[in-house]
XYZ file of C-alpha atoms in Angstrom:
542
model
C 0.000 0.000 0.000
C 1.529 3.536 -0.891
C 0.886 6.465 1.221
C -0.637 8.638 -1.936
C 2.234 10.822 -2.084
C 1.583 12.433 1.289
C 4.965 10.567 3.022
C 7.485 8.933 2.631
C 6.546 5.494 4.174
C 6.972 1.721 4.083
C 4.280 -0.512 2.882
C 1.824 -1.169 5.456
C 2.754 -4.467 6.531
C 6.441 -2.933 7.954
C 5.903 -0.567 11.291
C 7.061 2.695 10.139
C 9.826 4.318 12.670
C 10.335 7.902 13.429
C 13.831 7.756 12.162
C 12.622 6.700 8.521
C 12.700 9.582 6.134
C 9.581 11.361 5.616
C 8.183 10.914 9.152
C 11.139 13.319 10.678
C 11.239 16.663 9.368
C 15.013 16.686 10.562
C 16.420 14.460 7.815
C 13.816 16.098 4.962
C 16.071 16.729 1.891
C 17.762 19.877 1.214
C 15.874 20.497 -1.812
C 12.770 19.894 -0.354
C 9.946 23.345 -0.384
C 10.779 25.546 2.819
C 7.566 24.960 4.280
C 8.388 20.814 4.391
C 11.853 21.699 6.056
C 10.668 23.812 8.570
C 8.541 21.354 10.228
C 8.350 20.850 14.073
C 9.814 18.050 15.445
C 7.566 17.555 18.150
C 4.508 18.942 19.510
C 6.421 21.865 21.504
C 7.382 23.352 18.612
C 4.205 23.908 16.905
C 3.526 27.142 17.019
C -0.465 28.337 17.749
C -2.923 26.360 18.537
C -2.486 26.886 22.294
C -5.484 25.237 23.202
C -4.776 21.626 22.009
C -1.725 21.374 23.161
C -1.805 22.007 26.954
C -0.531 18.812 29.697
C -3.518 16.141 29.066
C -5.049 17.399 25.843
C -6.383 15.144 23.447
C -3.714 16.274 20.808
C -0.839 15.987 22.740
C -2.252 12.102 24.373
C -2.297 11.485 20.567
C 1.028 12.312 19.600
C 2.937 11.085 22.908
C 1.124 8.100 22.088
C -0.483 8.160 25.816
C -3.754 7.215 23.931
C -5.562 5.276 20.923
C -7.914 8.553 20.210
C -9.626 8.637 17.331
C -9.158 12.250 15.669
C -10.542 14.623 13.449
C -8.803 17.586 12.872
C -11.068 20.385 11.251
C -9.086 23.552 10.256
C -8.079 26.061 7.339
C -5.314 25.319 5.313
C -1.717 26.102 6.655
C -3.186 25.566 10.453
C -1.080 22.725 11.023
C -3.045 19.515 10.298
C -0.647 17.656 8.126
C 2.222 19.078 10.506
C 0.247 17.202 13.610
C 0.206 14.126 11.588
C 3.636 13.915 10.635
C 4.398 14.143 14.572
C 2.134 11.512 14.755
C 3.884 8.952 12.541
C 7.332 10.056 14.160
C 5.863 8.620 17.810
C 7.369 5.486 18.228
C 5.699 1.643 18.467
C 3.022 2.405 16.402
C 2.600 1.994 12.289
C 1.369 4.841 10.719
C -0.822 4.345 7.629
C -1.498 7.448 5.187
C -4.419 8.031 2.569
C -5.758 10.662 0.912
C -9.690 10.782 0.298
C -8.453 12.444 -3.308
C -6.804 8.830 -4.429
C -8.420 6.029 -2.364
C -11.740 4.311 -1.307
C -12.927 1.910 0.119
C -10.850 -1.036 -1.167
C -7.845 0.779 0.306
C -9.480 1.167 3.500
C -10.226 -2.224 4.255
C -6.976 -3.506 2.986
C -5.552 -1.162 5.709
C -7.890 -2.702 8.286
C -7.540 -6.079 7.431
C -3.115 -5.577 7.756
C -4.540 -3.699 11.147
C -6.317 -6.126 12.437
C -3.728 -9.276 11.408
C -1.152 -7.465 13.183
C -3.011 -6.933 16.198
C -4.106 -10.149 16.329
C -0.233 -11.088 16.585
C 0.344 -8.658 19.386
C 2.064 -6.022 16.738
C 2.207 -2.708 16.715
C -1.248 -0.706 17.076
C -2.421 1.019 13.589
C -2.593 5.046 13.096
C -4.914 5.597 10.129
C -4.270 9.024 8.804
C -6.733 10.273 5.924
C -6.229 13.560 4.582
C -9.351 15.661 2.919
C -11.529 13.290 4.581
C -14.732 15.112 3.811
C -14.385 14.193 0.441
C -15.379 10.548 1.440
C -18.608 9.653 0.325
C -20.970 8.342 2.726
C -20.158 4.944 1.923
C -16.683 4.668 2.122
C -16.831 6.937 5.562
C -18.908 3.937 6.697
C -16.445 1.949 6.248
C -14.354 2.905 8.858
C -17.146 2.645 11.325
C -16.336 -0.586 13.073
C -12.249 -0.193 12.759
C -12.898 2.579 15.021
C -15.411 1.851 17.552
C -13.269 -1.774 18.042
C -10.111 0.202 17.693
C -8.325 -1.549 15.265
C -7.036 1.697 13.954
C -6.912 4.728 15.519
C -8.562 6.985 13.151
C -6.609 10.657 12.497
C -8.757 12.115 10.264
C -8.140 15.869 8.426
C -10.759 18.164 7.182
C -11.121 21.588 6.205
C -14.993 21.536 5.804
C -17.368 21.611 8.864
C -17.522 17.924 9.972
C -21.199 18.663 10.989
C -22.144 18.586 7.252
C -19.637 16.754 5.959
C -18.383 13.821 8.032
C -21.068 11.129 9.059
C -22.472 11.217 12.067
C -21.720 8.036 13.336
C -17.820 8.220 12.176
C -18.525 11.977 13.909
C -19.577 10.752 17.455
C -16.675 7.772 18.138
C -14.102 10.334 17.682
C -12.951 13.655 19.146
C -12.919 16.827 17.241
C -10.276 19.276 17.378
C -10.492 22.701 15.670
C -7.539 24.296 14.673
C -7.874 27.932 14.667
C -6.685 29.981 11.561
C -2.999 31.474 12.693
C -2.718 34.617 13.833
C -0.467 37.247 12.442
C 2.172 37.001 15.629
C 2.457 33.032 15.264
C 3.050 33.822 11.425
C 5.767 36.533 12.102
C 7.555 34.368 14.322
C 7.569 31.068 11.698
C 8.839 33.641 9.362
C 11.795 34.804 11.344
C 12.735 31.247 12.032
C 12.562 30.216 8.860
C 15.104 32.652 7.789
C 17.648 31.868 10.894
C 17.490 28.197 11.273
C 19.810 25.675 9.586
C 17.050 23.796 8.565
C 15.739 26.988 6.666
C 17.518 30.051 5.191
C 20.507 29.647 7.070
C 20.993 33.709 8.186
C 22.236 34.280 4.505
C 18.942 36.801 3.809
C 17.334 39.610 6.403
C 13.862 40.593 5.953
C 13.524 44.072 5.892
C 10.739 45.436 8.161
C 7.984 46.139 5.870
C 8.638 43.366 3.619
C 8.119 40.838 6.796
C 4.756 42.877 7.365
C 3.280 42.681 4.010
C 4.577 38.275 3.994
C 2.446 38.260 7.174
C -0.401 40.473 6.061
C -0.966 38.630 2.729
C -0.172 35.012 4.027
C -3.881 35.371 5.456
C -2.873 33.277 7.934
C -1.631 30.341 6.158
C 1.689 29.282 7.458
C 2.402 27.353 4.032
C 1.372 30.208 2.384
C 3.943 32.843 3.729
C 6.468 30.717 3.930
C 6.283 29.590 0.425
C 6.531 33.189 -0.853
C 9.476 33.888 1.661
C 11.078 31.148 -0.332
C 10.260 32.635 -3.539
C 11.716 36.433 -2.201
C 14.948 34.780 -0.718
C 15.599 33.145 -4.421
C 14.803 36.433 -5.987
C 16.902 38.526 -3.506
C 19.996 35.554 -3.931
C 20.017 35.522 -7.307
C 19.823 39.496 -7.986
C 22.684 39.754 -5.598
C 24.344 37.069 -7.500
C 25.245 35.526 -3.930
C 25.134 31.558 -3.290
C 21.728 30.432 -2.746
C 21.227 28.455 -0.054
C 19.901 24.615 -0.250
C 16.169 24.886 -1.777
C 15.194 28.403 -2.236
C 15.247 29.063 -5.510
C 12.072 28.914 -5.505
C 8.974 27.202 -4.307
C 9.137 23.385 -4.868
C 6.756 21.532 -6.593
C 3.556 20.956 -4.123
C 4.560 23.540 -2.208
C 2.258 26.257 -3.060
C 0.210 27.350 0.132
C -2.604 27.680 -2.182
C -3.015 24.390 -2.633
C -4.848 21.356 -0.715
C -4.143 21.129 2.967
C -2.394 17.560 2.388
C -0.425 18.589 -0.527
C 2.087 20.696 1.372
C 3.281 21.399 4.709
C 0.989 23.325 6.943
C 4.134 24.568 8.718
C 1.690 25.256 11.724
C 5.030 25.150 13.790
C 8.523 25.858 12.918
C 11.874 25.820 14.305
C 12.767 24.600 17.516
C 11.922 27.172 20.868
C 15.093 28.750 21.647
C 16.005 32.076 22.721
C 16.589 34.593 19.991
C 16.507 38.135 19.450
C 12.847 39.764 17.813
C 14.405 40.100 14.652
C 17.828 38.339 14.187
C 20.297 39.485 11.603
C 23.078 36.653 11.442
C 26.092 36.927 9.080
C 25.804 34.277 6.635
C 27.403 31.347 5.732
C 31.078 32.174 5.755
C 30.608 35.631 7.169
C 28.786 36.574 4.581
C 26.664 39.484 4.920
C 23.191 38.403 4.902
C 21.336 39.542 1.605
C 18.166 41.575 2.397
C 15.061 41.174 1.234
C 12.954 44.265 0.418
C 9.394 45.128 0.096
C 9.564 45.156 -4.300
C 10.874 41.711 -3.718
C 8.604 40.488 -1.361
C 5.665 41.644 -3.441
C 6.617 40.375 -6.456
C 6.722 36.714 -4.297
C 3.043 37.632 -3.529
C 1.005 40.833 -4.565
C -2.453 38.904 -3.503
C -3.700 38.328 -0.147
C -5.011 34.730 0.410
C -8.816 35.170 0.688
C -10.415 32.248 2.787
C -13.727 31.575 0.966
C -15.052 28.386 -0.334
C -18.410 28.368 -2.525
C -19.143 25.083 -1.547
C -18.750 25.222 2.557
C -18.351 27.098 5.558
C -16.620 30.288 3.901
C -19.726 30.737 1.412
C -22.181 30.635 4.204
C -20.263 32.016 7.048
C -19.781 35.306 4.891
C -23.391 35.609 3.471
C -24.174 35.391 6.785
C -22.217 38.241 7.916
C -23.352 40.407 4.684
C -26.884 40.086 5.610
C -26.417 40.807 9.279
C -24.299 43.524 8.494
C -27.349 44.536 6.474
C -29.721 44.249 8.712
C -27.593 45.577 11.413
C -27.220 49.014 8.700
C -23.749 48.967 9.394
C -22.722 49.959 5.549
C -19.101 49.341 6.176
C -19.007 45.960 7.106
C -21.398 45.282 4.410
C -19.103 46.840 1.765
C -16.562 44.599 3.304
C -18.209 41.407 3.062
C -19.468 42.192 -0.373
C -16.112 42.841 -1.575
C -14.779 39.268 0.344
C -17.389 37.677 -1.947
C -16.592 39.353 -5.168
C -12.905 38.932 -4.376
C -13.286 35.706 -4.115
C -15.107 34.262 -7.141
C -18.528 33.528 -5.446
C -21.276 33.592 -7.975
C -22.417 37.356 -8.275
C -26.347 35.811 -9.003
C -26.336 34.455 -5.653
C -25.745 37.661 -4.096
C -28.426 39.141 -5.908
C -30.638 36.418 -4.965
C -29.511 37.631 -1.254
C -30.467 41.008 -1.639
C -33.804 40.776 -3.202
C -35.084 38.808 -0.376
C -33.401 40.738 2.083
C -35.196 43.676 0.423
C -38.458 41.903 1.674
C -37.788 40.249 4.914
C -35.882 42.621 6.555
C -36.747 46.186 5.045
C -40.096 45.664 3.549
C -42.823 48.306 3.927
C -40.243 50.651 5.739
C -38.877 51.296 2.139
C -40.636 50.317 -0.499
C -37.798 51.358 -3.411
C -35.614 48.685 -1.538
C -37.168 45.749 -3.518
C -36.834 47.650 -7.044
C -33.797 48.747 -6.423
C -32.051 45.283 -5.675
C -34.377 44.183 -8.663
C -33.024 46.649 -10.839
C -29.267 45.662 -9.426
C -30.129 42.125 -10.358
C -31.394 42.544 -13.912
C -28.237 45.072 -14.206
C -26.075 42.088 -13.814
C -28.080 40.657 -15.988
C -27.478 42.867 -18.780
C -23.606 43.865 -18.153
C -22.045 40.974 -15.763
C -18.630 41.478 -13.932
C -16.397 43.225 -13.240
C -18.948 46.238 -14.059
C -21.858 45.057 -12.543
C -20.238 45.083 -8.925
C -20.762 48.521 -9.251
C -24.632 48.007 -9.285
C -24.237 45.510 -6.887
C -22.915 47.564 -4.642
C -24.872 50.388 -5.065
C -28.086 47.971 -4.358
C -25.848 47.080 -1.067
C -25.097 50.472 -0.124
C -28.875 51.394 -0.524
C -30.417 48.144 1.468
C -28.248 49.213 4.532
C -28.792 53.028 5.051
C -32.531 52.211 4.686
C -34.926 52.026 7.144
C -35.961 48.616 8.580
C -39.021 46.953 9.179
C -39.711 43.063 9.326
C -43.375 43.449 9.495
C -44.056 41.552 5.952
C -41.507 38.759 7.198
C -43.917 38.200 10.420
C -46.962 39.072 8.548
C -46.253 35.774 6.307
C -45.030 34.313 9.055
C -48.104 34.517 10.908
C -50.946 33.597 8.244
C -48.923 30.344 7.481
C -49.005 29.539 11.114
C -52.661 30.135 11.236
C -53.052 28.249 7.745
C -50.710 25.235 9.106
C -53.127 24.806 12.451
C -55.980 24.179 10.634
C -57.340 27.875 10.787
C -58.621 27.451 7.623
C -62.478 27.514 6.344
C -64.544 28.658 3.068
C -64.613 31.256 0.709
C -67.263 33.822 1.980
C -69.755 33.854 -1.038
C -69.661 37.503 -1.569
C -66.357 36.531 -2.509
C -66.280 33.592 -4.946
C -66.147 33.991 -8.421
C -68.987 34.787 -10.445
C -68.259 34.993 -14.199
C -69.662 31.943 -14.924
C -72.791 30.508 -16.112
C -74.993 29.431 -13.462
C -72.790 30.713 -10.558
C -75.463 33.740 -9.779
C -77.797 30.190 -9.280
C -75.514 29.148 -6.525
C -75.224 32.512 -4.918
C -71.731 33.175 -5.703
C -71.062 36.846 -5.337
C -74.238 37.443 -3.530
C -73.932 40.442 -1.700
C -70.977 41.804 -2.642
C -69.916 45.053 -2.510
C -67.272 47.493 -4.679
C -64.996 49.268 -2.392
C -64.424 52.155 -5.686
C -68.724 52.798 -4.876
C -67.883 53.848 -1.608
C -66.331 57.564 -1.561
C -63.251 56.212 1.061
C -62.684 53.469 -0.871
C -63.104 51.459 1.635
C -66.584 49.217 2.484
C -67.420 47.217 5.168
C -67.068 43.450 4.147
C -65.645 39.984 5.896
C -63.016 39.463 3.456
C -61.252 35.920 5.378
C -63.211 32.736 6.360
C -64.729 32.657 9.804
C -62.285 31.022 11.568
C -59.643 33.933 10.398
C -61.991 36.767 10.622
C -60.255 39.239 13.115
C -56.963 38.210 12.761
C -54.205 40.740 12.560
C -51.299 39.280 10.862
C -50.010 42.438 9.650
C -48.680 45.100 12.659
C -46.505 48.057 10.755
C -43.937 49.721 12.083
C -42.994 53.320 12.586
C -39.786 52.957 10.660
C -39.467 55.350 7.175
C -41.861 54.992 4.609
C -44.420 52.554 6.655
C -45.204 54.899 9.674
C -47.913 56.424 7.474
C -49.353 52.964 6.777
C -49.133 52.443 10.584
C -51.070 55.673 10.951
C -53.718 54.795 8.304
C -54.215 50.839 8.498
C -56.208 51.089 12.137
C -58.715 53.179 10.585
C -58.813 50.771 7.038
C -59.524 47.628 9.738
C -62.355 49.621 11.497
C -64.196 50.501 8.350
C -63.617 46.781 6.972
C -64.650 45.121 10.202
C -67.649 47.415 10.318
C -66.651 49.137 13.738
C -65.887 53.089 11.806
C -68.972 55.622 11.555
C -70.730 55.441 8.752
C -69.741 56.907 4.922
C -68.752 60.646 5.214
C -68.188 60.598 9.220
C -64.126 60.883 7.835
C -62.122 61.887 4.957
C -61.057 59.910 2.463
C -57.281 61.210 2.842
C -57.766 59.606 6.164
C -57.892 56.292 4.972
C -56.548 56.415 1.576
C -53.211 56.477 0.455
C -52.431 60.424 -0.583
C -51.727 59.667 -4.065
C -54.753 56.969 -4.576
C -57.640 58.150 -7.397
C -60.826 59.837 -6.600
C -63.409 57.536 -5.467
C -66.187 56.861 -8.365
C -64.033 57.995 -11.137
C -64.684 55.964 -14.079
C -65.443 52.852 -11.645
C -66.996 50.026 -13.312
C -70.702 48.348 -12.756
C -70.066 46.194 -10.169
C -73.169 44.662 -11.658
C -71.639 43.556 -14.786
C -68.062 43.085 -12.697
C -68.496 42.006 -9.320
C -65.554 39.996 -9.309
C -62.470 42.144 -9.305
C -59.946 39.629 -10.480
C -62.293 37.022 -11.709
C -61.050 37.537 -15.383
C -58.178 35.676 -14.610
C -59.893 32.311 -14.458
C-alpha cells in the first residue's frame, strides 16, 4: 500500500519508525519546499494552537502516544493539520498508515484494516490511520471505517477543512474527538517567518527581511503558514540571485507541491517551525562564511506575492459564514461591514447571481414596507447584472448594497407571512365567503356566488365594510406596521382601514377619504366600473 504521495513510508505491513525519512522533518532533503523543512519536530514546537496542546489534551495524548484517540482535525489550510500528523507517525511503536480521500476508497481502506487487524491479532504494533481531505469521502466509504474505530483496530486521524457537521457522518462523527484548529494569527506567522530565515534547517541567516517586507509576507499570508512561507522562499531566491550571492539549499524557488494555495495535504501546513530557543525579535546573522546576509525588500517580497489569500469556499463554511455576515451587516445598517463582506465575496469568485438572490429577499424580509424602493432597487441591481455581468456590474451591486443598509428597517411583511402560514398550518382554515367567490360563470349567480358583494371604488373612502377571510380567520391581525421610514404612514392609516372593513368606523362621510386612503390613490367613483356587470375584481383571470 503507498501512502498517496503524502509521506514517505513503508508498505503497510512494515511498522514505520520515526527515524525513517519522511516521518522526521530533521532528515527532509535539502531540496525539499521551505515549508516541508521547517517542520516541528515535536509537539512543543508547533507554534499556535495553544489550546490543544496544553498537559492532558487530546492532541498531545495522541502524539505522545499516551492514547488510541480517534481524531478529526477540522481547520483552514496552513493551520497545522498535516504538521500534527507527521508528529504523529514520528511517535514510536506504532505503524502509521497514510491516505488521501483524493486517491483512495474503500478497497484501500479495508486492505488497511484487514493488515490492522492481522497485526493486532499477533500482538504487533497498534495502527494510526491518517486520511487527509476526509470530507471528500462519500458516505459509503466513511462507513467503512465505522467498526475499525469503535473496536479500535485503527486509531482513526482524520483531516478536514470543511465543517464535519455537514460533511463527516455522524456516526464516524460521534466515536471520535474533534479538534479545531484555529486559523494562525499574524504574531504566530511573524515568528515562523523569522525562524525560517535563521534556522539551519531553513535560510541559514544568509537573507534579512527588511521590516515592511516581513509585514506585508504576514499580512498577505492570510494566515496560512504554508502560504507565507512559500513566498518567503520565492523572495529569498529572488533577492539571492539578484545579488548574485550563493543560494542556499532549496530556495530558488517554491518546490513543486509547495504552493500554500493548494490542498491542505499537498504541502506542509508549517503550523510550527523551528525549535523554541532564545533569539533576538528580529535576528540578523552573518551568513554562511561571514557573509553578509542579503536583504530582502518590500519590491521583492511583493513580487513573491502581490495577492492576499482570501479564505472563501463556494461550496462550505466560507460561502455561508460570509453571506451570513453580509446580511447581518445589512440588517444591522452597518454599511461598512457590508461593503466589506461584499467585496470578500466578489474577491473571491462567489457567484455574483447568488448575491443578488440575497439582496432581493433581504429587500423583503428585513426592510419591507419601511422602504418600499428597496425591492426595485435590488431588482433593478439584479437585472443590471443581468445585462452587463462582472467586473462592471459590482458597481450596481454595490450600489443595491449600499442602498439596502442606510434604509430604514421593518420586518413586518416577514412576520406578517409568518403569521398567516401559522394560522393556515393549524388548521385555521375555512370557506370562501360567497360575496367573494367567483362569479363569471354561467350558473354561478344560481348558486349565490357573489351574492352580496360590494365594490370598495362605490364607496367615496374606498373602503366598504365586508368579511373578506373565512370565519375562523376573521379578526386576525397578521399584519402590525412599524414606525420605521416609509411605513409609519401605513401604521397611521391601516387602524382606521380595519375599522371601516370590520364594520366598527362611523358610517360613509363621518371621515375623509385622505384619512384612509393612500395620498396619491384616485378619486373615489371615477370611471369605476358596474359592479353589476363586474363584481368579481380579479375574476377575469380564471
Amino acid at each position: 500500500m503507498e501512502s498517496a504521495g503524502l509521506f514517505d513510508l513503508d508498505p503497510v505491513a512494515a511498522p514505520v519508525r520515526p527515524d525513517l525519512a519522511g516521518s522526521d522533518p530533521a532528515v527532509s532533503s535539502a531540496d525539499a519546499p521551505l515549508a516541508v523543512r521547517m517542520r516541528p519536530r515535536d509537539i512543543d514546537e508547533l507554534v499556535g494552537q495553544d489550546h490543544l496542546r496544553a498537559a492532558g489534551a487530546p492532541l498531545r495524548r495522541l502524539v505522545e502516544g499516551d492514547a488510541p484517540l480517534s481524531v478529526i482535525l477540522w481547520g483552514p489550510p496552513g493551520s497545522g493539520k498535516t504538521t500534527i500528523a507527521h508528529l504523529v507517525a514520528a511517535a514510536t511503536n506504532r505503524r502509521f498508515v497514510a491516505l488521501s480521500a483524493l486517491s483512495s476508497g474503500v478497497k484501500e481502506v479495508r486492505e488497511v484494516i484487514a493488515t490492522a487487524r492481522a497485526a493486532r491479532r499477533r500482538g504487533g504494533d497498534p495502527t494510526v490511520l491518517f486520511i487527509d481531505e476526509v470530507h471528500r469521502f462519500t458516505k459509503t466509504q466513511q462507513d467503512s471505517l465505522l467498526a475499525a474505530v469503535e473496536d479500535r483496530t485503527v486509531t482513526l486521524l482524520a483531516a478536514t477543512t470543511e465543517n464535519p457537521y455537514f460533511s463527516v457522518v455522524s456516526p464516524l462523527l460521534s466515536r471520535c474527538v474533534l479538534l479545531t484548529l484555529q486559523q494562525l494569527g499574524s504574531d504566530s506567522v511573524r515568528q515562523l517567518v523569522r525562524r525560517a530565515v535563521t534556522d539551519e534547517r531553513g535560510l541559514a541567516g544568509r537573507v534579512r527581511l527588511a521590516p515592511d517586507a516581513e509585514d506585508h509576507l504576514v499580512r498577505l499570508s492570510g494566515g496560512d503558514a504554508r502560504k507565507a512561507l512559500t513566498a518567503l522562499e520565492a523572495a529569498a531566491g529572488s533577492a539571492l540571485a539578484t545579488h548574485a550571492g550563493p543560494a542556499p539549499d532549496g530556495a530558488d524557488g517554491p518546490a513543486d507541491g509547495a504552493d500554500g494555495a493548494g490542498a491542505d495535504g499537498d504541502g506542509a501546513d508549517g503550523a510550527g517551525t523551528g525549535r523554541d530557543r532564545a533569539e533576538p525579535d528580529r535576528a540578523e546573522p552573518d551568513g554562511a562564511g561571514g557573509v553578509e546576509p542579503v536583504e530582502i525588500d518590500l519590491a521583492t517580497a511583493e513580487a513573491a506575492v502581490d495577492t492576499a489569500a482570501v479564505r472563501y469556499d463556494r461550496d462550505g463554511d466560507g460561502h455561508y459564514d460570509i453571506s451570513s455576515a453580509l446580511i447581518k451587516s445589512l440588517r444591522g445598517s452597518d454599511v461598512d461591514a457590508a461593503l466589506h463582506w461584499f467585496a470578500r465575496m466578489i474577491v473571491a469568485g462567489e457567484d455574483p447571481r447568488f448575491i443578488a438572490r440575497r439582496l432581493i429577499i433581504f429587500a423583503s424580509e428585513d426592510v419591507g414596507m419601511a422602504d418600499p424602493q428597496a425591492l426595485p432597487v435590488a431588482v433593478a441591481a439584479a437585472e443590471a447584472l443581468d445585462r452587463v455581468g462582472l467586473p462592471e456590474a459590482k458597481l450596481n451591486l454595490g450600489q443595491a448594497v449600499v442602498h439596502l443598509a442606510t434604509a430604514p428597517k421593518s420586518n413586518s411583511v416577514t412576520a406578517a407571512v409568518g403569521a398567516a402560514i401559522a394560522d393556515v398550518q393549524a388548521g385555521r382554515t375555512g370557506l370562501v365567503p360567497r360575496a367573494l367567490r367567483d362569479a363569471h360563470y354561467s350558473g354561478a349567480r344560481g348558486l349565490g356566488h357573489g351574492t352580496g358583494y360590494r365594490y370598495p371604488h362605490d364607496d367615496p373612502r374606498g373602503v366598504v365594510t365586508q368579511q373578506y377571510p373565512p370565519d375562523e380567520a376573521a379578526g386576525r391581525d397578521y399584519y402590525t406596521p412599524s414606525r420605521h421610514g416609509a411605513e409609519r404612514a401605513v401604521a397611521d392609516r391601516l387602524p382606521k382601514i380595519r375599522q371601516i372593513v370590520r364594520g366598527t368606523a362611523s358610517p360613509p362621510g363621518g371621515g375623509s377619504l385622505s384619512e384612509v386612503r393612500a395620498p396619491d390613490a384616485k378619486a373615489a367613483g371615477a370611471d369605476s366600473p358596474n359592479p353589476d356587470a363586474n363584481p368579481d375584481t380579479g375574476g377575469a383571470g380564471r
